[in-house]
Short mmCIF file of C-alpha atoms in Angstrom, two decimals:
data_model
loop_
_atom_site.label_atom_id
_atom_site.label_comp_id
_atom_site.label_asym_id
_atom_site.label_seq_id
_atom_site.Cartn_x
_atom_site.Cartn_y
_atom_site.Cartn_z
CA MET A 15 -58.11 -279.03 34.30
CA ILE A 16 -59.52 -277.76 31.29
CA PHE A 17 -57.15 -277.21 28.39
CA PHE A 18 -56.81 -276.94 24.47
CA LYS A 19 -53.94 -277.48 22.35
CA ARG A 20 -53.08 -276.16 18.79
CA ASN A 21 -50.01 -275.69 16.61
CA PHE A 22 -48.45 -272.35 16.34
CA LEU A 23 -45.08 -270.60 15.44
CA VAL A 24 -43.17 -269.81 18.53
CA ILE A 25 -43.12 -266.43 18.91
CA VAL A 26 -40.39 -264.41 20.85
CA ALA A 27 -41.20 -261.04 22.22
CA LEU A 28 -38.19 -258.74 22.29
CA LEU A 29 -38.37 -255.35 24.17
CA PHE A 30 -38.54 -253.11 21.20
CA THR A 31 -38.65 -256.10 17.94
CA CYS A 32 -39.61 -259.58 17.63
CA GLY A 33 -37.91 -262.50 16.23
CA PHE A 34 -37.87 -266.35 16.92
CA LEU A 35 -36.93 -268.76 19.62
CA PRO A 36 -35.26 -271.09 19.00
CA ASP A 37 -35.98 -270.99 15.45
CA ASN A 38 -38.89 -271.23 12.85
CA ALA A 39 -39.97 -274.65 14.00
CA SER A 40 -43.69 -275.20 15.20
CA ALA A 41 -44.46 -275.98 18.89
CA GLU A 42 -47.55 -276.54 20.79
CA ARG A 43 -49.43 -273.88 22.88
CA VAL A 44 -51.54 -275.17 25.78
CA TYR A 45 -54.53 -272.84 26.64
CA LEU A 46 -56.00 -273.31 30.11
CA ASP A 47 -59.48 -272.22 30.92
CA ILE A 48 -58.54 -271.04 34.23
CA THR A 49 -61.88 -269.60 34.98
CA ALA A 50 -63.88 -272.99 34.74
CA ALA A 51 -65.36 -274.05 38.26
CA ASP A 52 -63.42 -277.46 38.16
CA VAL A 53 -60.13 -276.43 37.13
CA ARG A 54 -57.15 -277.20 39.45
CA LYS A 55 -54.21 -275.25 39.84
CA VAL A 56 -50.95 -275.83 37.47
CA VAL A 57 -47.95 -276.79 39.47
CA VAL A 58 -44.87 -274.52 38.39
CA ALA A 59 -41.59 -274.49 39.15
CA VAL A 60 -39.33 -271.69 38.49
CA PRO A 61 -35.68 -272.37 39.25
CA ALA A 62 -32.78 -269.77 39.29
CA PHE A 63 -31.77 -268.29 35.67
CA THR A 64 -28.68 -269.27 34.55
CA PHE A 65 -25.62 -267.53 33.55
CA THR A 66 -22.17 -267.69 32.30
CA GLY A 67 -19.49 -265.15 32.50
CA SER A 68 -19.99 -263.45 35.93
CA PRO A 69 -19.66 -264.74 39.52
CA ALA A 70 -22.57 -262.51 40.42
CA GLY A 71 -24.87 -264.32 37.88
CA SER A 72 -25.94 -266.97 40.58
CA GLN A 73 -27.56 -264.54 42.93
CA LYS A 74 -29.08 -262.08 39.97
CA GLY A 75 -30.57 -265.35 38.60
CA LYS A 76 -32.24 -266.46 41.75
CA GLU A 77 -33.60 -262.79 41.92
CA MET A 78 -35.02 -262.87 38.83
CA ALA A 79 -36.54 -266.14 39.35
CA GLN A 80 -38.29 -265.13 42.50
CA LEU A 81 -39.85 -262.08 40.86
CA LEU A 82 -40.98 -264.06 38.06
CA GLY A 83 -42.60 -266.63 40.25
CA ARG A 84 -44.36 -264.12 42.24
CA ALA A 85 -45.59 -262.58 38.76
CA LEU A 86 -46.76 -265.87 37.80
CA GLU A 87 -48.66 -266.89 40.97
CA ILE A 88 -50.31 -263.20 40.96
CA HIS A 89 -52.74 -264.81 38.31
CA GLY A 90 -54.16 -267.31 40.63
CA PHE A 91 -54.21 -270.62 38.64
CA ILE A 92 -50.45 -271.25 39.39
CA ASP A 93 -49.06 -273.18 42.54
CA LEU A 94 -45.58 -272.40 42.50
CA VAL A 95 -43.22 -274.93 44.01
CA ASP A 96 -41.17 -273.84 46.86
CA THR A 97 -37.58 -273.57 45.90
CA SER A 98 -36.29 -275.38 49.11
CA ARG A 99 -37.68 -278.71 47.54
CA TYR A 100 -35.45 -278.65 44.72
CA ALA A 101 -32.36 -276.23 45.83
CA GLY A 102 -33.31 -273.64 42.98
CA VAL A 103 -31.54 -275.51 40.37
CA GLN A 104 -32.51 -276.65 36.88
CA ASN A 105 -31.32 -280.12 36.33
CA VAL A 106 -34.07 -281.78 38.71
CA ASP A 107 -36.36 -284.75 38.42
CA TRP A 108 -39.41 -282.46 38.02
CA ARG A 109 -41.81 -285.36 37.85
CA ALA A 110 -41.00 -286.65 41.17
CA LEU A 111 -42.01 -283.44 42.69
CA GLY A 112 -45.13 -283.43 41.03
CA VAL A 113 -44.30 -280.38 38.73
CA ASP A 114 -46.60 -279.83 35.44
CA TYR A 115 -44.16 -277.17 34.04
CA ALA A 116 -40.77 -275.54 35.09
CA VAL A 117 -39.58 -272.60 33.56
CA MET A 118 -35.99 -272.73 32.11
CA GLY A 119 -34.75 -269.36 32.49
CA LYS A 120 -31.30 -267.86 31.27
CA PHE A 121 -29.77 -264.42 30.99
CA SER A 122 -26.78 -262.64 29.68
CA GLN A 123 -25.38 -259.38 30.14
CA SER A 124 -22.80 -257.03 28.59
CA ALA A 125 -21.99 -253.21 29.19
CA GLN A 126 -24.35 -252.47 26.29
CA GLU A 127 -27.26 -254.62 27.14
CA MET A 128 -28.95 -257.61 28.93
CA VAL A 129 -30.79 -260.54 27.45
CA ILE A 130 -33.47 -262.66 29.32
CA GLU A 131 -34.86 -265.72 28.00
CA GLY A 132 -37.52 -268.30 29.32
CA ARG A 133 -38.86 -271.27 28.00
CA LEU A 134 -41.55 -273.53 29.30
CA LEU A 135 -40.59 -277.19 30.05
CA ASP A 136 -43.79 -279.68 29.69
CA VAL A 137 -42.52 -282.04 32.25
CA ALA A 138 -45.17 -284.86 31.26
CA GLU A 139 -44.01 -284.83 27.97
CA ASN A 140 -40.41 -284.05 28.63
CA ARG A 141 -39.84 -281.52 26.14
CA LEU A 142 -39.48 -277.63 25.80
CA LEU A 143 -42.35 -275.68 24.69
CA ALA A 144 -42.83 -271.87 23.90
CA GLY A 145 -40.02 -269.28 24.54
CA ARG A 146 -39.70 -265.57 25.03
CA ARG A 147 -36.67 -263.48 24.78
CA TYR A 148 -36.18 -259.66 25.94
CA ARG A 149 -33.40 -257.54 25.05
CA GLY A 150 -32.81 -254.23 26.69
CA ALA A 151 -30.72 -252.17 29.34
CA ALA A 152 -29.55 -253.73 32.74
CA SER A 153 -31.89 -251.00 34.63
CA GLN A 154 -34.88 -252.73 32.51
CA GLN A 155 -34.14 -255.96 34.17
CA ASP A 156 -37.55 -256.32 36.29
CA ASP A 157 -39.49 -255.14 33.51
CA MET A 158 -38.09 -257.63 31.20
CA VAL A 159 -38.78 -260.29 33.95
CA LEU A 160 -42.30 -259.21 34.39
CA ARG A 161 -42.55 -258.95 30.36
CA LEU A 162 -41.71 -262.52 30.38
CA ALA A 163 -44.19 -263.58 33.13
CA ASP A 164 -47.00 -262.02 30.97
CA GLY A 165 -45.69 -263.85 27.87
CA LEU A 166 -45.51 -267.09 29.58
CA ILE A 167 -49.29 -266.53 30.96
CA GLU A 168 -50.00 -265.85 27.13
CA GLU A 169 -48.83 -269.33 26.40
CA PHE A 170 -50.92 -270.86 29.11
CA THR A 171 -54.07 -269.15 28.48
CA GLY A 172 -53.99 -267.29 25.13
CA GLU A 173 -54.17 -263.99 26.38
CA PRO A 174 -50.85 -261.57 28.05
CA GLY A 175 -50.80 -261.54 32.07
CA ILE A 176 -51.43 -258.68 34.14
CA SER A 177 -48.23 -258.65 36.26
CA ARG A 178 -47.06 -255.17 34.75
CA THR A 179 -50.53 -253.32 35.86
CA SER A 180 -51.02 -251.34 39.04
CA ILE A 181 -53.77 -250.47 41.36
CA ALA A 182 -54.92 -247.18 42.45
CA TYR A 183 -56.52 -246.79 45.75
CA VAL A 184 -57.25 -244.76 48.91
CA SER A 185 -55.25 -244.99 52.13
CA ASP A 186 -54.93 -243.35 55.41
CA VAL A 187 -51.37 -244.09 56.17
CA SER A 188 -50.35 -240.49 56.36
CA GLY A 189 -53.36 -239.75 58.81
CA ARG A 190 -55.51 -238.53 55.94
CA LYS A 191 -57.18 -240.34 53.02
CA GLU A 192 -55.29 -239.73 50.00
CA ILE A 193 -54.87 -241.64 46.72
CA TYR A 194 -52.00 -243.67 46.11
CA ILE A 195 -51.10 -246.30 43.50
CA SER A 196 -49.08 -249.47 43.73
CA ASP A 197 -47.81 -252.04 40.98
CA ILE A 198 -49.78 -255.25 41.45
CA LEU A 199 -46.92 -257.20 43.03
CA GLY A 200 -46.89 -254.50 46.01
CA ARG A 201 -43.36 -253.72 45.36
CA ASN A 202 -43.63 -249.91 45.56
CA GLN A 203 -46.25 -247.65 46.66
CA ARG A 204 -46.48 -244.15 45.23
CA GLN A 205 -48.34 -241.22 46.92
CA ILE A 206 -50.44 -239.33 43.99
CA THR A 207 -52.49 -236.72 45.85
CA LYS A 208 -50.96 -234.42 48.78
CA HIS A 209 -54.26 -232.21 49.60
CA LYS A 210 -53.81 -233.29 53.22
CA HIS A 211 -57.66 -233.82 52.85
CA LEU A 212 -60.05 -236.79 52.08
CA ALA A 213 -59.57 -237.89 48.33
CA VAL A 214 -61.44 -240.64 47.07
CA SER A 215 -62.45 -242.67 43.94
CA PRO A 216 -59.57 -242.77 41.87
CA ARG A 217 -60.24 -243.60 38.00
CA PHE A 218 -57.84 -244.51 35.31
CA THR A 219 -57.85 -242.92 31.69
CA PRO A 220 -58.06 -246.01 29.23
CA ASP A 221 -54.53 -245.33 28.23
CA GLY A 222 -53.38 -245.56 31.76
CA ASN A 223 -51.55 -242.08 31.72
CA TYR A 224 -54.10 -240.06 33.90
CA LEU A 225 -55.91 -240.52 37.07
CA ALA A 226 -59.00 -238.59 37.83
CA TYR A 227 -60.08 -238.52 41.57
CA THR A 228 -62.71 -236.65 44.06
CA THR A 229 -61.18 -234.29 46.52
CA TYR A 230 -62.63 -232.16 49.56
CA HIS A 231 -59.75 -230.15 49.88
CA ARG A 232 -61.69 -226.91 48.73
CA GLY A 233 -64.39 -227.71 50.79
CA ASN A 234 -66.54 -229.25 48.17
CA GLN A 235 -66.60 -232.58 46.38
CA ASP A 236 -64.54 -231.50 43.57
CA LEU A 237 -63.17 -233.57 40.61
CA TYR A 238 -59.54 -233.43 39.63
CA ILE A 239 -57.18 -235.21 37.07
CA THR A 240 -53.45 -235.77 37.39
CA ASP A 241 -50.78 -236.92 34.66
CA LEU A 242 -49.00 -239.83 36.18
CA ARG A 243 -46.13 -239.47 33.90
CA GLN A 244 -44.79 -236.68 35.71
CA ASN A 245 -47.09 -236.49 38.84
CA LYS A 246 -46.60 -232.45 38.95
CA VAL A 247 -49.52 -231.03 37.15
CA THR A 248 -52.85 -231.37 38.53
CA ARG A 249 -56.07 -229.65 37.13
CA SER A 250 -59.87 -229.64 38.02
CA LEU A 251 -62.17 -231.16 35.74
CA SER A 252 -65.23 -229.92 37.59
CA ARG A 253 -65.70 -227.73 40.78
CA ARG A 254 -69.62 -227.17 40.25
CA SER A 255 -71.40 -226.66 43.40
CA GLY A 256 -72.42 -229.76 45.01
CA MET A 257 -71.06 -233.19 43.96
CA ASN A 258 -68.44 -233.89 41.47
CA LEU A 259 -68.22 -237.60 41.73
CA ALA A 260 -65.90 -240.12 40.15
CA PRO A 261 -65.88 -240.31 36.35
CA ALA A 262 -66.57 -243.15 33.99
CA PHE A 263 -64.29 -242.64 30.98
CA SER A 264 -65.50 -243.73 27.42
CA PRO A 265 -63.40 -246.48 26.09
CA ASP A 266 -61.99 -243.90 23.59
CA GLY A 267 -61.00 -241.75 26.44
CA LYS A 268 -62.83 -238.72 24.84
CA ASN A 269 -65.73 -238.42 27.06
CA MET A 270 -66.61 -239.18 30.61
CA VAL A 271 -69.79 -239.65 32.79
CA VAL A 272 -69.79 -237.92 36.03
CA THR A 273 -72.49 -237.37 38.92
CA LEU A 274 -73.06 -233.83 39.58
CA SER A 275 -75.66 -232.29 41.79
CA LYS A 276 -75.28 -228.67 40.72
CA ASP A 277 -79.45 -228.78 40.03
CA GLY A 278 -80.44 -230.34 42.82
CA GLY A 279 -80.21 -234.27 43.28
CA PRO A 280 -77.39 -236.32 41.76
CA ASP A 281 -77.62 -236.92 38.08
CA LEU A 282 -75.23 -238.44 35.39
CA TYR A 283 -73.78 -235.96 33.05
CA LEU A 284 -71.75 -236.40 29.73
CA LEU A 285 -68.65 -234.13 29.91
CA ASP A 286 -65.74 -233.87 27.60
CA ARG A 287 -62.08 -234.22 29.07
CA LYS A 288 -61.81 -230.57 29.48
CA GLY A 289 -64.87 -230.85 31.86
CA GLU A 290 -67.48 -229.15 29.60
CA ILE A 291 -70.97 -230.51 29.70
CA LEU A 292 -72.28 -232.23 26.72
CA LYS A 293 -75.19 -233.75 27.74
CA ARG A 294 -77.45 -234.31 30.72
CA ILE A 295 -78.12 -238.34 30.95
CA THR A 296 -80.43 -238.63 34.03
CA SER A 297 -83.02 -236.07 35.11
CA ARG A 298 -84.60 -235.98 38.39
CA SER A 299 -85.37 -239.86 38.43
CA GLY A 300 -83.51 -240.35 42.22
CA ILE A 301 -80.13 -240.55 42.97
CA ASN A 302 -77.90 -241.51 40.06
CA VAL A 303 -74.22 -242.62 40.74
CA SER A 304 -71.46 -245.07 39.93
CA ALA A 305 -71.50 -245.26 36.11
CA SER A 306 -69.19 -247.66 34.32
CA TYR A 307 -69.04 -247.83 30.46
CA SER A 308 -69.62 -251.25 28.41
CA PRO A 309 -66.44 -252.08 26.34
CA ASP A 310 -68.07 -250.72 23.19
CA GLY A 311 -69.12 -247.51 24.61
CA ASN A 312 -72.56 -247.86 23.72
CA ASN A 313 -73.94 -248.37 26.93
CA ILE A 314 -73.40 -247.61 30.76
CA VAL A 315 -74.19 -249.48 33.85
CA PHE A 316 -75.12 -247.09 37.18
CA VAL A 317 -76.76 -247.07 40.45
CA SER A 318 -80.12 -245.44 41.16
CA ASP A 319 -82.67 -245.45 43.88
CA ARG A 320 -85.48 -244.52 41.64
CA SER A 321 -87.25 -247.80 42.80
CA GLY A 322 -86.98 -246.94 46.38
CA LYS A 323 -83.60 -248.53 47.37
CA PRO A 324 -80.23 -248.63 45.31
CA GLN A 325 -80.46 -250.99 42.42
CA VAL A 326 -78.16 -251.58 39.36
CA TYR A 327 -79.54 -250.29 35.78
CA THR A 328 -78.16 -250.19 32.38
CA MET A 329 -78.74 -247.26 29.89
CA ASP A 330 -78.40 -247.45 26.14
CA LEU A 331 -76.71 -244.21 25.44
CA ARG A 332 -78.08 -243.80 21.79
CA SER A 333 -81.72 -244.42 22.89
CA GLY A 334 -81.72 -243.38 26.36
CA ASN A 335 -83.67 -246.55 27.13
CA VAL A 336 -83.03 -247.67 31.00
CA LYS A 337 -83.24 -251.60 32.23
CA ARG A 338 -83.04 -252.71 35.80
CA LEU A 339 -80.65 -255.49 36.36
CA THR A 340 -80.81 -256.01 40.11
CA PHE A 341 -83.55 -257.65 42.05
CA LYS A 342 -84.06 -260.07 44.98
CA SER A 343 -81.50 -262.60 43.33
CA ALA A 344 -78.72 -260.57 44.62
CA GLY A 345 -78.67 -258.16 47.73
CA SER A 346 -81.56 -255.81 49.07
CA GLN A 347 -79.63 -253.05 47.90
CA ASN A 348 -77.06 -253.13 44.86
CA SER A 349 -74.55 -250.71 44.08
CA GLU A 350 -70.79 -249.99 42.87
CA PRO A 351 -71.27 -251.75 39.26
CA ASN A 352 -68.23 -252.39 37.25
CA TRP A 353 -68.42 -253.71 33.54
CA SER A 354 -66.07 -256.19 32.63
CA PRO A 355 -63.57 -255.30 29.96
CA LYS A 356 -64.53 -258.46 28.00
CA GLY A 357 -68.13 -257.03 28.11
CA ASP A 358 -69.72 -260.31 29.10
CA LEU A 359 -70.12 -259.69 33.10
CA ILE A 360 -70.90 -256.96 35.37
CA ALA A 361 -69.39 -256.97 38.85
CA PHE A 362 -71.34 -255.35 41.78
CA SER A 363 -71.55 -255.09 45.74
CA GLY A 364 -74.97 -256.40 47.15
CA LEU A 365 -76.21 -255.83 50.73
CA VAL A 366 -76.98 -259.19 52.40
CA ASP A 367 -77.99 -259.74 56.05
CA GLY A 368 -76.43 -256.30 56.79
CA HIS A 369 -72.98 -256.71 54.89
CA ASN A 370 -71.98 -256.07 51.40
CA GLN A 371 -70.98 -258.94 49.54
CA LEU A 372 -69.70 -259.35 45.96
CA PHE A 373 -71.60 -260.71 42.86
CA ILE A 374 -71.49 -260.97 38.98
CA MET A 375 -74.09 -261.17 36.36
CA ASP A 376 -74.35 -260.85 32.75
CA PRO A 377 -75.32 -257.55 31.09
CA GLN A 378 -79.06 -258.71 30.90
CA GLY A 379 -79.10 -259.02 34.50
CA ASN A 380 -78.97 -262.83 34.49
CA ASN A 381 -76.93 -265.60 35.96
CA VAL A 382 -76.25 -264.05 39.02
CA LYS A 383 -73.78 -265.34 41.09
CA ARG A 384 -72.22 -264.61 44.58
CA LEU A 385 -68.57 -264.50 44.75
CA THR A 386 -67.87 -263.68 48.55
CA THR A 387 -69.61 -265.58 51.29
CA SER A 388 -67.27 -265.08 54.51
CA TRP A 389 -67.74 -262.32 57.20
CA GLY A 390 -67.10 -258.72 56.57
CA ASP A 391 -68.03 -256.05 53.89
CA TYR A 392 -66.65 -256.33 50.42
CA GLU A 393 -66.85 -253.11 48.37
CA SER A 394 -65.55 -251.22 45.35
CA PRO A 395 -64.99 -254.17 42.83
CA SER A 396 -62.62 -253.29 39.91
CA TRP A 397 -61.92 -255.97 36.83
CA SER A 398 -58.29 -256.70 35.91
CA PRO A 399 -57.62 -255.80 32.19
CA ASP A 400 -58.13 -259.46 30.92
CA GLY A 401 -61.37 -259.82 32.81
CA LYS A 402 -60.29 -262.91 34.59
CA LEU A 403 -59.89 -261.19 38.34
CA LEU A 404 -61.37 -258.73 40.52
CA THR A 405 -59.87 -256.34 43.11
CA PHE A 406 -62.10 -254.86 45.63
CA ALA A 407 -62.04 -253.61 49.46
CA ARG A 408 -62.54 -255.92 52.40
CA ARG A 409 -63.46 -254.29 55.72
CA ARG A 410 -63.46 -256.39 58.97
CA ASN A 411 -62.94 -255.13 62.46
CA GLY A 412 -62.36 -251.61 61.39
CA LYS A 413 -59.61 -252.65 59.24
CA SER A 414 -59.78 -252.20 55.52
CA GLU A 415 -57.33 -254.09 52.90
CA ILE A 416 -57.39 -254.61 49.17
CA CYS A 417 -57.94 -258.07 47.91
CA ILE A 418 -58.14 -259.62 44.66
CA ILE A 419 -60.55 -262.78 43.77
CA GLY A 420 -61.07 -264.80 40.47
CA LYS A 421 -64.26 -264.55 38.68
CA ASN A 422 -65.12 -268.08 39.49
CA GLY A 423 -65.07 -267.13 43.16
CA LYS A 424 -61.58 -268.79 44.10
CA GLY A 425 -58.36 -267.73 44.97
CA LEU A 426 -59.20 -265.00 47.55
CA ARG A 427 -55.94 -263.03 48.46
CA VAL A 428 -55.02 -259.76 50.08
CA LEU A 429 -52.69 -257.61 48.32
CA PHE A 430 -50.10 -255.23 49.46
CA PRO A 431 -48.14 -255.26 52.86
CA PHE A 432 -48.13 -251.39 53.28
CA LYS A 433 -49.36 -249.81 56.56
CA GLY A 434 -52.82 -248.10 56.62
CA ASN A 435 -56.35 -248.83 55.80
CA LYS A 436 -56.88 -248.83 52.07
CA SER A 437 -59.93 -248.59 49.77
CA TYR A 438 -61.62 -247.70 46.68
CA PRO A 439 -59.24 -250.00 44.39
CA GLN A 440 -59.13 -249.42 40.84
CA TRP A 441 -57.13 -251.59 38.33
CA SER A 442 -54.92 -249.97 35.73
CA PRO A 443 -55.39 -250.72 32.18
CA SER A 444 -52.65 -253.19 30.71
CA LEU A 445 -49.34 -251.43 29.54
#
């Protein structure tokens, strides 16, 4: 396991304000390089949260611990100890159980508010490390637990976790392919479109408040956007003749790159948020689709068949210069590129022996690495907001499901217990 330590002031994250826990003394934070090839999982125990003053606290404390454990585990580098091995209590010989860290959680509740706290116990050194405290209404219990999870992940890695994020995707559970959203833990599935026609390619705006998608309910591939905060008002972005395909939103959210075929072949256009065309980006150079912005907004990566087969290209939006990235080091055909929010990597799908596999490379097209090797088709990669994980669709035997994997190619897991085939996943920004 690769890690680094440095001194810091223990910061407590409140739901609305910040303070210190337990005091202003300094402590040590452990940074784990969870994407290293030789990293081992960190063994963590999450016993029930303690509570005084209510006989109902015991069950509630167990529920909090269960949710916190799931939220920590989803990040891929934590190996959670089964509570049956220690009866879910905090006073345990953790060293004998092979535990690296235990989360010492507690909560209190009054008629006005609930307070949830959690601290990391470094088992090897037998001392408490960083702590977080959250204060809010009892109805915010789960959100505070997930905030605690993301705070503890930050203590491990130096960056907040992703347990409060969501994934948008297409599901055929209703008999039609419609757009849905679920939180990353698969606790809730929310249907976004109800057109009773094919809807594909959901795309979040950078603030996470809106979701764009392409739907065929008017007999054409039209582009729409809906406000996720109320899920009632949906408006069209582009209903031009022909293709109006999935937008890539600029990092500032003001513009988007869309594939239109109104003048013949599919080309990339720059549109504003009202759907007005600002600029044509490509012109009669084959099929041009699947744009994705670089984090600085100066470049896009996209797919074009201008060389004969679909390959991945980048374009400098200021100069218009185009560079081909994918050659024989990946698949014979390469598509669906997605630029990491860190800017250091591009994920894409490549055709190998008749099946799509996932790859990553740097923005210059070098250091190509294949992430998936098992049978099936792996498609539509989308990065987590912290740039450490990818979600994608895996098709096997006619069944399609949403999965995630680490950017080191480890920890492939299937998400969501919901019925129906699921495809076109898109990870939301961080809240």
